[in-house]
Coordinates of C-alpha atoms in Angstrom, one line a residue:
M84 CA 0.0 -0.2 0.1
T85 CA 1.4 3.3 -1.0
Q86 CA 1.6 6.3 1.3
Q87 CA 0.8 9.7 1.0
I88 CA 0.0 12.8 2.6
A89 CA -3.3 13.3 4.6
G90 CA -3.8 16.1 2.9
H91 CA -4.2 14.6 -0.6
L92 CA -5.6 11.5 1.5
L93 CA -8.8 14.3 2.0
V94 CA -9.0 14.7 -0.9
E95 CA -9.1 11.3 -2.8
C96 CA -12.0 10.3 0.3
L97 CA -14.1 13.4 -1.3
I98 CA -13.9 12.2 -5.2
E99 CA -14.6 8.9 -3.9
Q100 CA -18.2 10.5 -2.1
G101 CA -18.5 11.6 -5.6
A102 CA -17.7 15.3 -5.3
T103 CA -17.0 16.9 -8.3
H104 CA -16.5 20.5 -7.3
A105 CA -15.1 22.0 -4.3
F106 CA -15.0 26.4 -3.7
G107 CA -13.0 28.1 -1.5
V108 CA -10.5 30.8 -0.3
P109 CA -7.1 29.7 0.2
G110 CA -5.5 29.8 3.1
E111 CA -1.8 28.4 4.5
S112 CA -3.6 26.3 6.9
Y113 CA -4.8 23.8 4.5
L114 CA -1.9 24.0 1.8
A115 CA -1.2 19.9 2.0
A116 CA -5.2 20.1 0.7
L117 CA -4.7 22.5 -2.2
D118 CA -1.9 20.6 -3.4
G119 CA -4.6 17.1 -3.1
F120 CA -6.4 19.4 -5.3
H121 CA -3.6 19.8 -7.8
K122 CA -2.7 16.5 -7.7
Y123 CA -6.3 15.5 -8.6
A124 CA -7.4 18.1 -10.6
D125 CA -8.4 16.2 -13.9
R126 CA -11.1 14.5 -11.4
I127 CA -12.4 17.2 -8.9
R128 CA -12.2 21.4 -9.8
F129 CA -11.1 23.8 -7.0
I130 CA -13.1 26.9 -7.5
I131 CA -11.5 29.7 -6.2
N132 CA -13.7 32.3 -5.0
R133 CA -12.8 36.1 -3.8
Q134 CA -14.5 36.1 -0.4
E135 CA -15.3 32.8 1.9
G136 CA -19.2 34.0 2.3
G137 CA -19.2 33.8 -1.7
A138 CA -17.5 30.3 -1.6
A139 CA -19.9 29.1 1.1
Y140 CA -23.3 30.1 -1.0
M141 CA -22.1 28.3 -4.0
A142 CA -21.1 25.0 -1.9
E143 CA -24.7 25.6 -0.9
A144 CA -25.8 26.0 -3.8
H145 CA -24.3 22.8 -5.0
G146 CA -26.0 21.2 -2.6
K147 CA -29.1 22.1 -3.2
L148 CA -28.6 21.5 -7.0
S149 CA -26.9 17.9 -6.4
G150 CA -28.7 16.5 -3.3
R151 CA -25.1 15.4 -2.1
P152 CA -23.0 17.9 0.1
G153 CA -21.6 20.9 -1.4
I154 CA -17.9 21.4 -0.6
C155 CA -15.9 24.9 1.1
F156 CA -12.6 25.2 1.8
V157 CA -11.4 28.1 4.2
T158 CA -8.8 29.1 6.3
R159 CA -8.8 29.7 10.2
G160 CA -10.3 32.3 11.5
P161 CA -11.8 35.1 9.6
G162 CA -12.0 32.6 6.5
A163 CA -14.6 30.6 9.3
T164 CA -16.3 33.0 10.0
N165 CA -16.7 34.7 7.0
A166 CA -18.2 31.5 5.7
S167 CA -20.3 31.1 8.7
I168 CA -23.2 32.7 6.6
G169 CA -23.4 30.0 4.1
V170 CA -23.4 27.4 6.9
H171 CA -25.9 29.5 8.9
T172 CA -28.2 29.0 5.4
A173 CA -27.8 25.9 4.6
F174 CA -28.8 24.6 8.1
Q175 CA -31.6 26.8 7.7
D176 CA -32.6 25.8 4.4
S177 CA -31.7 21.9 4.5
T178 CA -29.0 21.9 2.5
P179 CA -26.1 18.9 2.6
M180 CA -22.9 20.7 3.3
I181 CA -19.4 20.4 4.1
L182 CA -17.3 23.3 4.9
F183 CA -13.9 22.1 5.8
V184 CA -11.7 24.7 8.1
G185 CA -7.9 24.5 7.8
D186 CA -7.1 25.3 11.3
V187 CA -3.8 25.7 13.9
A188 CA -1.1 23.5 14.3
S189 CA -2.2 21.1 17.5
D190 CA 1.3 21.8 19.4
Q191 CA -0.3 25.2 19.1
R192 CA -4.2 25.1 20.4
D193 CA -5.7 26.3 23.1
R194 CA -3.5 29.2 23.3
E195 CA -4.7 31.8 21.6
A196 CA -2.8 31.4 18.7
F197 CA -2.9 33.5 15.3
Q198 CA -6.4 33.5 14.3
E199 CA -7.7 30.5 16.6
V200 CA -11.4 29.9 17.4
D201 CA -13.3 27.4 19.2
Y202 CA -15.0 25.8 16.0
C203 CA -17.4 23.8 18.3
S204 CA -18.5 26.6 20.4
F205 CA -18.7 28.9 17.4
F206 CA -20.4 26.4 15.1
G207 CA -22.1 24.7 18.1
P208 CA -24.6 22.0 16.7
S209 CA -28.1 22.3 18.6
T210 CA -31.9 23.2 17.2
K211 CA -30.3 27.0 17.3
G212 CA -27.0 26.4 15.7
M213 CA -25.5 26.3 12.6
A214 CA -24.4 23.0 11.6
K215 CA -25.6 19.3 12.5
R216 CA -22.0 18.4 13.9
V217 CA -18.9 19.8 14.5
E218 CA -15.7 17.8 14.5
R219 CA -11.6 18.4 14.3
I220 CA -9.7 15.4 12.8
D221 CA -6.8 14.6 14.9
E222 CA -5.7 11.6 13.6
A223 CA -4.5 11.8 10.2
E224 CA -5.7 8.2 9.5
R225 CA -8.6 8.7 10.3
I226 CA -9.7 11.2 7.4
P227 CA -11.8 8.3 5.1
E228 CA -13.7 7.9 9.1
Y229 CA -14.1 11.4 9.5
V230 CA -15.1 12.6 5.7
A231 CA -17.7 9.2 5.1
R232 CA -19.5 10.2 8.6
A233 CA -19.8 13.8 7.5
F234 CA -21.4 13.0 4.1
A235 CA -23.6 10.6 6.2
T236 CA -24.7 13.2 8.3
A237 CA -25.0 16.2 6.3
M238 CA -27.6 14.1 4.0
N239 CA -29.6 11.9 6.7
G240 CA -32.7 12.9 8.5
R241 CA -33.2 16.6 8.0
P242 CA -30.0 17.8 5.3
G243 CA -27.7 20.1 6.8
P244 CA -24.5 21.5 7.2
V245 CA -21.0 19.8 9.1
V246 CA -18.4 21.3 9.2
L247 CA -14.7 19.7 9.7
V248 CA -11.6 21.3 11.1
L249 CA -8.3 20.2 10.0
P250 CA -5.4 20.9 11.8
E251 CA -2.2 21.9 9.4
D252 CA 0.2 19.1 11.2
M253 CA -2.0 16.9 10.5
L254 CA -2.8 17.3 6.5
T255 CA 0.7 16.9 6.2
K256 CA 1.6 13.8 7.9
T257 CA 2.4 10.6 5.8
V258 CA -0.7 8.1 5.8
L259 CA -1.3 4.6 4.4
A260 CA -5.6 4.8 5.1
R261 CA -7.7 4.5 1.9
P262 CA -11.0 6.3 1.3
L263 CA -14.0 4.4 2.7
P264 CA -16.7 3.6 0.2
R265 CA -19.2 6.0 -1.3
V266 CA -22.2 6.7 1.0
E267 CA -25.6 7.1 -0.2
P268 CA -28.7 8.9 2.3
I269 CA -30.9 6.4 4.5
E270 CA -34.4 6.2 3.0
A271 CA -37.2 6.3 6.2
W272 CA -40.6 4.5 5.2
S273 CA -44.0 5.9 6.3
D274 CA -45.3 3.5 8.8
P275 CA -48.7 1.9 7.1
G276 CA -50.4 2.4 9.9
S277 CA -50.5 6.4 9.6
L278 CA -50.9 6.2 5.9
R279 CA -53.9 4.4 7.2
T280 CA -54.6 7.0 9.5
L281 CA -53.8 9.9 7.0
R282 CA -56.5 8.2 4.8
E283 CA -59.2 8.0 7.3
M284 CA -58.6 11.9 7.7
L285 CA -58.7 12.3 4.3
L286 CA -62.1 11.2 3.7
A287 CA -63.0 12.9 6.6
S288 CA -62.0 16.6 5.3
S289 CA -64.0 18.9 2.6
K290 CA -60.8 21.6 2.3
P291 CA -58.1 19.4 2.3
F292 CA -54.5 21.8 1.6
V293 CA -51.0 20.0 1.0
I294 CA -47.9 22.2 1.5
A295 CA -44.9 20.7 0.2
G296 CA -41.1 22.3 0.5
G297 CA -38.1 21.8 2.6
G298 CA -34.9 19.5 1.8
G299 CA -34.1 15.9 0.0
W300 CA -36.7 16.0 -2.5
T301 CA -35.5 14.6 -5.5
P302 CA -37.4 14.6 -9.4
Q303 CA -39.0 11.2 -8.3
A304 CA -40.0 12.3 -5.2
A305 CA -42.1 15.6 -6.9
Q306 CA -43.4 13.3 -9.7
A307 CA -44.8 11.0 -6.7
L308 CA -46.1 14.0 -5.5
Q309 CA -47.8 14.9 -8.4
R310 CA -49.4 11.9 -8.7
F311 CA -50.8 11.9 -5.2
A312 CA -52.4 15.3 -5.7
E313 CA -53.9 14.1 -9.2
N314 CA -55.2 10.9 -7.3
W315 CA -57.2 12.8 -4.8
K316 CA -57.4 16.0 -7.0
L317 CA -55.5 17.8 -3.6
P318 CA -54.8 21.7 -4.2
V319 CA -50.9 21.9 -2.8
G320 CA -48.8 25.0 -2.2
N321 CA -45.3 24.7 -2.2
A322 CA -43.5 26.5 0.9
F323 CA -41.3 29.6 0.8
R324 CA -38.6 29.7 -1.7
F325 CA -39.5 25.6 -3.2
Q326 CA -41.5 27.2 -5.3
D327 CA -40.2 24.7 -7.9
T328 CA -41.6 21.7 -5.4
F329 CA -45.0 20.8 -7.4
D330 CA -45.3 22.4 -11.2
N331 CA -46.3 25.5 -11.2
H332 CA -48.2 25.3 -14.4
H333 CA -50.5 22.1 -13.1
P334 CA -54.2 22.5 -12.0
L335 CA -54.1 21.7 -8.6
Y336 CA -51.3 24.7 -8.0
A337 CA -52.5 26.6 -5.4
G338 CA -49.1 29.0 -4.9
D339 CA -46.2 29.2 -2.8
V340 CA -47.3 30.0 0.6
G341 CA -43.9 32.2 1.8
I342 CA -43.5 36.2 1.9
G343 CA -45.7 38.5 0.1
L344 CA -48.4 35.7 0.0
N345 CA -51.5 35.8 -1.7
P346 CA -54.2 37.4 0.5
K347 CA -56.6 34.7 -0.7
L348 CA -54.6 31.5 -0.2
A349 CA -53.8 33.3 3.1
A350 CA -57.7 32.8 3.9
R351 CA -57.6 29.3 2.6
V352 CA -54.6 27.7 4.4
K353 CA -56.6 29.0 7.5
E354 CA -59.8 28.3 6.9
S355 CA -58.4 24.7 5.7
D356 CA -59.6 21.5 7.6
L357 CA -56.7 19.4 7.2
I358 CA -53.3 20.6 6.8
I359 CA -50.7 18.0 5.0
A360 CA -47.2 19.3 5.9
I361 CA -44.6 17.3 3.6
G362 CA -41.5 18.0 3.8
P363 CA -41.5 22.1 5.7
R364 CA -40.3 22.5 8.9
L365 CA -43.3 25.0 9.0
G366 CA -41.0 27.8 9.8
E367 CA -41.9 31.2 10.2
M368 CA -41.8 32.7 6.9
T369 CA -44.2 29.5 5.6
T370 CA -46.3 30.3 8.5
S371 CA -46.7 34.1 7.8
G372 CA -45.1 34.3 11.6
Y373 CA -47.1 31.8 12.7
T374 CA -50.3 33.0 12.2
L375 CA -51.6 30.6 9.1
L376 CA -51.1 27.9 11.9
Q377 CA -51.0 28.6 15.4
V378 CA -48.8 27.7 18.0
P379 CA -48.4 25.3 18.9
K380 CA -51.8 23.4 18.3
P381 CA -53.4 25.0 15.2
K382 CA -57.2 25.2 14.6
Q383 CA -56.4 22.6 11.2
K384 CA -56.1 19.1 11.4
L385 CA -52.5 18.6 11.2
V386 CA -50.3 15.9 9.4
H387 CA -46.3 16.6 9.4
I388 CA -43.9 14.7 7.4
H389 CA -40.6 15.2 8.1
A390 CA -37.5 13.5 7.4
S391 CA -36.0 14.1 11.0
A392 CA -38.0 12.3 14.0
E393 CA -36.6 15.9 16.0
E394 CA -38.5 18.1 13.9
L395 CA -41.9 16.7 14.2
N396 CA -43.6 18.0 17.1
R397 CA -41.2 20.6 17.7
V398 CA -42.9 24.0 17.0
Y399 CA -46.5 22.0 16.3
Q400 CA -48.0 19.6 18.1
A401 CA -49.4 17.6 14.8
D402 CA -53.0 15.1 14.9
L403 CA -50.4 12.7 12.7
A404 CA -46.6 12.9 12.9
I405 CA -45.1 10.9 9.8
N406 CA -41.0 10.2 9.9
A407 CA -40.3 9.8 6.7
T408 CA -37.9 10.9 3.8
M409 CA -39.3 12.6 1.2
N410 CA -38.8 9.9 -1.8
A411 CA -40.1 7.3 0.6
A412 CA -42.8 9.5 1.9
A413 CA -44.0 10.2 -2.0
R414 CA -44.4 7.3 -3.2
S415 CA -45.8 5.9 -0.4
L416 CA -48.8 8.8 -0.7
E417 CA -49.2 7.9 -4.7
V418 CA -50.2 4.6 -3.9
L419 CA -52.5 5.7 -1.2
T420 CA -55.7 4.6 -2.6
A421 CA -58.4 6.9 -2.9
P422 CA -61.9 7.2 -3.5
P423 CA -63.8 7.7 -7.2
T424 CA -64.9 11.6 -6.5
V425 CA -64.1 13.4 -3.3
A426 CA -66.0 16.6 -1.5
W427 CA -63.6 19.3 -2.2
E428 CA -62.8 19.4 -6.3
A429 CA -64.5 23.1 -6.5
W430 CA -62.1 23.7 -3.2
T431 CA -59.2 22.7 -5.6
A432 CA -60.5 24.6 -8.6
S433 CA -61.3 27.8 -7.0
A434 CA -57.0 27.6 -5.2
N435 CA -56.2 26.9 -8.7
A436 CA -58.3 29.6 -9.8
D437 CA -56.7 32.4 -6.8
Y438 CA -53.3 31.2 -8.0
E439 CA -54.3 32.2 -11.6
A440 CA -55.7 35.6 -10.7
N441 CA -52.7 36.7 -8.8
L442 CA -50.9 37.0 -11.3
V443 CA -52.5 39.9 -13.4
P444 CA -50.6 42.8 -11.7
Q445 CA -51.8 46.0 -10.0
P446 CA -51.1 49.0 -11.6
L447 CA -47.5 50.8 -10.3
P448 CA -45.8 53.9 -11.2
G449 CA -42.8 54.6 -13.5
E450 CA -41.5 53.2 -16.7
I451 CA -40.3 49.8 -15.8
D452 CA -43.0 47.3 -15.3
M453 CA -41.6 44.6 -13.5
P454 CA -44.7 41.7 -14.0
A455 CA -43.9 42.8 -17.8
I456 CA -40.2 42.1 -17.6
V457 CA -41.1 39.0 -15.6
G458 CA -43.1 37.9 -18.5
V459 CA -40.2 38.1 -20.9
L460 CA -38.3 35.9 -18.7
K461 CA -40.8 33.5 -19.0
K462 CA -41.1 33.7 -22.9
H463 CA -37.4 33.2 -23.1
L464 CA -35.5 31.3 -20.8
P465 CA -35.1 27.9 -21.3
A466 CA -37.1 25.4 -19.0
D467 CA -33.8 23.9 -17.1
A468 CA -33.1 27.5 -16.6
V469 CA -31.9 27.9 -12.6
L470 CA -33.4 31.1 -10.9
T471 CA -31.3 32.8 -8.1
N472 CA -31.9 35.8 -5.8
G473 CA -30.6 36.4 -2.4
A474 CA -32.9 38.4 0.0
G475 CA -35.1 41.1 -0.4
N476 CA -38.5 42.7 -2.0
F477 CA -36.8 42.9 -5.6
A478 CA -37.0 38.5 -5.5
S479 CA -40.8 38.5 -5.1
W480 CA -40.9 39.7 -8.3
V481 CA -39.9 36.3 -9.5
H482 CA -41.6 34.5 -6.5
R483 CA -45.2 36.3 -7.5
F484 CA -45.3 36.1 -11.4
F485 CA -42.7 33.0 -12.7
K486 CA -43.7 29.9 -13.1
H487 CA -41.6 27.1 -12.5
H488 CA -41.7 23.9 -13.8
G489 CA -39.2 22.5 -11.3
L490 CA -38.3 18.8 -10.2
V491 CA -41.1 17.1 -11.9
K492 CA -39.6 17.6 -15.0
G493 CA -36.4 16.0 -13.5
L494 CA -34.4 19.0 -12.6
K495 CA -34.2 21.8 -9.4
T496 CA -34.6 25.4 -11.1
Q497 CA -35.1 27.8 -7.9
L498 CA -32.0 28.3 -5.6
A499 CA -33.4 30.8 -3.0
P500 CA -32.3 31.3 0.6
T501 CA -35.0 30.8 3.0
V502 CA -32.9 31.9 5.8
G503 CA -33.1 35.7 4.1
S504 CA -29.9 36.0 3.8
M505 CA -28.8 38.7 1.4
G506 CA -25.9 38.6 -1.5
Y507 CA -27.2 34.7 -2.2
G508 CA -27.9 35.5 -5.8
V509 CA -24.9 35.9 -7.9
P510 CA -22.6 33.3 -6.5
A511 CA -25.6 30.6 -6.1
G512 CA -26.3 31.9 -10.0
I513 CA -22.2 31.2 -11.1
A514 CA -22.1 27.6 -8.8
A515 CA -25.3 26.6 -10.9
N516 CA -23.3 27.6 -14.4
I517 CA -20.6 26.0 -13.3
V518 CA -21.4 22.5 -11.9
S519 CA -24.7 21.6 -14.6
G520 CA -23.7 24.0 -17.5
R521 CA -27.6 24.8 -17.6
T522 CA -28.9 28.6 -18.1
A523 CA -28.6 30.8 -14.9
F524 CA -30.8 33.5 -14.6
T525 CA -29.8 36.1 -11.1
I526 CA -32.2 38.5 -9.9
A527 CA -30.7 41.4 -7.3
G528 CA -31.1 44.2 -5.6
D529 CA -28.6 47.2 -5.5
G530 CA -27.9 46.5 -1.9
D531 CA -28.1 42.7 -2.1
F532 CA -25.7 42.8 -5.3
L533 CA -23.1 44.3 -3.4
M534 CA -22.8 41.7 -0.9
N535 CA -20.8 39.5 -3.4
G536 CA -20.6 41.2 -6.8
Q537 CA -17.1 40.4 -6.5
E538 CA -17.3 36.9 -7.2
L539 CA -17.8 38.1 -10.9
A540 CA -14.1 37.7 -11.0
T541 CA -14.6 34.2 -9.9
A542 CA -17.3 33.4 -13.3
V543 CA -14.7 34.7 -15.6
Q544 CA -11.9 33.1 -14.4
H545 CA -13.4 29.8 -14.4
G546 CA -15.5 30.6 -17.6
A547 CA -19.0 30.7 -16.2
K548 CA -22.1 32.8 -17.7
S549 CA -24.9 33.7 -15.8
I550 CA -27.3 37.0 -16.2
I551 CA -28.2 39.2 -13.6
V552 CA -30.8 41.7 -13.6
L553 CA -29.9 44.2 -10.7
L554 CA -32.7 46.2 -9.6
N555 CA -31.3 49.5 -9.0
N556 CA -33.8 51.8 -6.3
G557 CA -30.7 53.7 -4.4
M558 CA -31.9 52.0 -0.7
Y559 CA -32.3 48.7 0.9
G560 CA -36.1 48.1 -0.2
T561 CA -37.0 46.0 2.3
I562 CA -35.7 47.8 5.0
R563 CA -37.3 51.1 3.6
M564 CA -40.5 49.4 3.5
H565 CA -40.8 48.5 7.4
Q566 CA -39.6 51.6 8.2
E567 CA -42.5 53.6 6.4
R568 CA -44.7 51.3 8.3
E569 CA -43.6 51.6 12.0
Y570 CA -41.3 55.4 11.8
P571 CA -43.3 57.2 8.7
T572 CA -41.1 59.8 6.8
H573 CA -37.9 58.8 9.2
V574 CA -35.3 57.5 6.7
S575 CA -32.2 56.2 8.8
G576 CA -29.9 54.1 7.5
S577 CA -31.6 52.6 4.6
N578 CA -30.6 54.7 1.6
L579 CA -27.9 54.3 -0.9
S580 CA -25.4 55.9 -2.8
N581 CA -24.4 53.3 -5.4
P582 CA -21.6 52.5 -7.9
D583 CA -22.0 52.4 -11.8
F584 CA -23.1 48.6 -11.6
A585 CA -22.8 48.3 -15.4
G586 CA -19.6 49.6 -15.4
L587 CA -18.2 47.6 -12.7
A588 CA -19.9 44.6 -14.5
R589 CA -17.6 45.4 -17.6
A590 CA -14.5 46.0 -15.2
Y591 CA -15.0 42.1 -13.8
G592 CA -15.3 40.8 -17.5
Y593 CA -19.1 40.7 -17.9
A594 CA -21.5 42.6 -20.4
G595 CA -22.7 45.4 -18.6
V596 CA -26.1 47.5 -19.7
R597 CA -28.1 50.1 -18.2
I598 CA -32.2 50.4 -19.1
T599 CA -34.6 52.8 -18.2
R600 CA -37.7 51.6 -19.7
T601 CA -39.2 48.1 -20.1
A602 CA -39.3 48.1 -24.1
E603 CA -35.0 47.8 -23.5
F604 CA -35.4 44.9 -21.3
E605 CA -36.9 42.1 -23.8
P606 CA -33.8 42.6 -26.6
E607 CA -30.9 42.9 -24.0
L608 CA -31.9 39.7 -22.7
I609 CA -32.0 38.0 -26.3
A610 CA -28.4 39.5 -26.5
A611 CA -27.4 38.0 -23.2
L612 CA -28.8 34.2 -23.5
E613 CA -26.7 34.3 -27.5
R614 CA -23.4 35.9 -25.6
K615 CA -20.4 33.8 -24.7
Q616 CA -19.6 36.2 -21.4
G617 CA -22.1 37.0 -18.5
T618 CA -24.1 39.3 -18.4
L619 CA -25.5 42.1 -15.8
I620 CA -28.2 44.3 -16.6
E621 CA -28.9 46.9 -14.6
V622 CA -33.1 48.1 -14.3
M623 CA -33.1 51.6 -13.0
L624 CA -36.4 50.9 -10.8
D625 CA -39.1 53.5 -9.4
P626 CA -38.2 53.6 -5.3
E627 CA -42.1 54.7 -4.6
V628 CA -42.6 50.4 -6.4
I629 CA -41.8 49.0 -3.3
T630 CA -43.4 45.9 -3.6
T631 CA -45.8 43.8 -6.3
R632 CA -48.9 45.1 -4.7
G633 CA -48.4 48.8 -3.6
T634 CA -46.2 51.9 -3.3
L635 CA -43.7 53.1 -0.6
S636 CA -46.1 56.1 -0.7
A637 CA -49.0 54.0 0.4
I638 CA -47.5 52.5 3.2
T639 CA -46.2 55.8 4.5
Q640 CA -50.1 57.4 4.3
G641 CA -51.5 54.0 5.8
A642 CA -48.9 54.3 8.5
L643 CA -49.2 57.9 9.2
K644 CA -53.2 57.5 9.2
K645 CA -52.9 55.3 11.6

């Protein structure tokens, strides 16, 4: 058996687990692992990022797309703390991910050595933490064990992030160990007795409603969910920022249950007598601040199906809790025998009608018609395009008006942070194009873009292409909206002085254009789709157009009248 240094073994273990890409910012604390990426460059790509937050977002996006852990490498101290934003996103979004942190040498620990951090305390695994598991590899021979366990932990149960800490001196030791075989996620199947109870609850219902989302979905699971819904003629809503879980074009689709919720859909969820939640953890955004379903015991009957037993009955006391992975749960549900007719067909039809009616926009001021721009996206983007966004009111335009086919057609098409983290969309779009080769479209705000706009340099260096539509309204729009509601006319800390975004994009190597009228957008999008390099289209949006439903002035006036 041939000896090799531990840093090379680590990279070989990642390859054995099926990793094709790793994202990161280089650091002297893991030079031996970087040398491993050089040795195995024909089998795994190391994507060099400009900031660890962007690298962690890219790894998280890869985890969402692939269903297997996205890989991120950072150096100690500031590198790890910068990357924590992506780890927190992976935790709240239930995304498999592994963060490798180069650390101080073993003989320098616990002296507050240069950039030393207690990673177990910082990332601390808990229901309120940032990682499912945090471990330090002190013995080089055990690298295969730790890596295999990290993959298993990241994928099993509720998917999420794992942090592995790599002492610098450990990585340079010579070892004989070999990688362990590829780890696959374990399927947890629904209890047959619970399925019988679920069928009885459905038969006793008159207004059932399905909320689907969360991590762990596969195309096969999404297709099985659709057959279950069709068999029982059930209305289906997608949880916050999991809008590709159920086909938005389907006549059973009722809309997304998230921020900027259709008021009629909110009323429908409250009016329902049976909520079947398949996959989501029913967090604050999906439940509109825990108001659509009352805490801890909803007025509606609640069936909660989740991959993690620890998640069930943690916030909501369900009438029926089923511990099952999404693939197993959906395949169990699709064979649940439905009656010839159901009592809620009109209820289901009206749910879809409400969704379609919500696609009709309200008139808003300014030279830019955002619903029309989203209409152009629907017209020209390929069906398999990946749409990404960060956090801000700007995202609500695609959330409300864009229709995803998504997983039911075999591909994930939405990458968006349920954690509500700014700066996610730009690196996520670049990562999507790097790892899949598919068209990547990002919608960003001016404040959002400046969080990670530097990753355009990463895209250009690695030959990636994304199309970014940047809505420039000169402010942190979401904060300004809340400000006008709570402290009308008191503008503080939300105005922005912006650069020339189109010029900035050109400086990085992207094409950069600016538009001020709706009619200018379609030819620019067509040109962006046709050119080889990435494109940023800066859209000058009237600051008054603060939401998809109203203006900033209307919010201010409403607050002043109270």
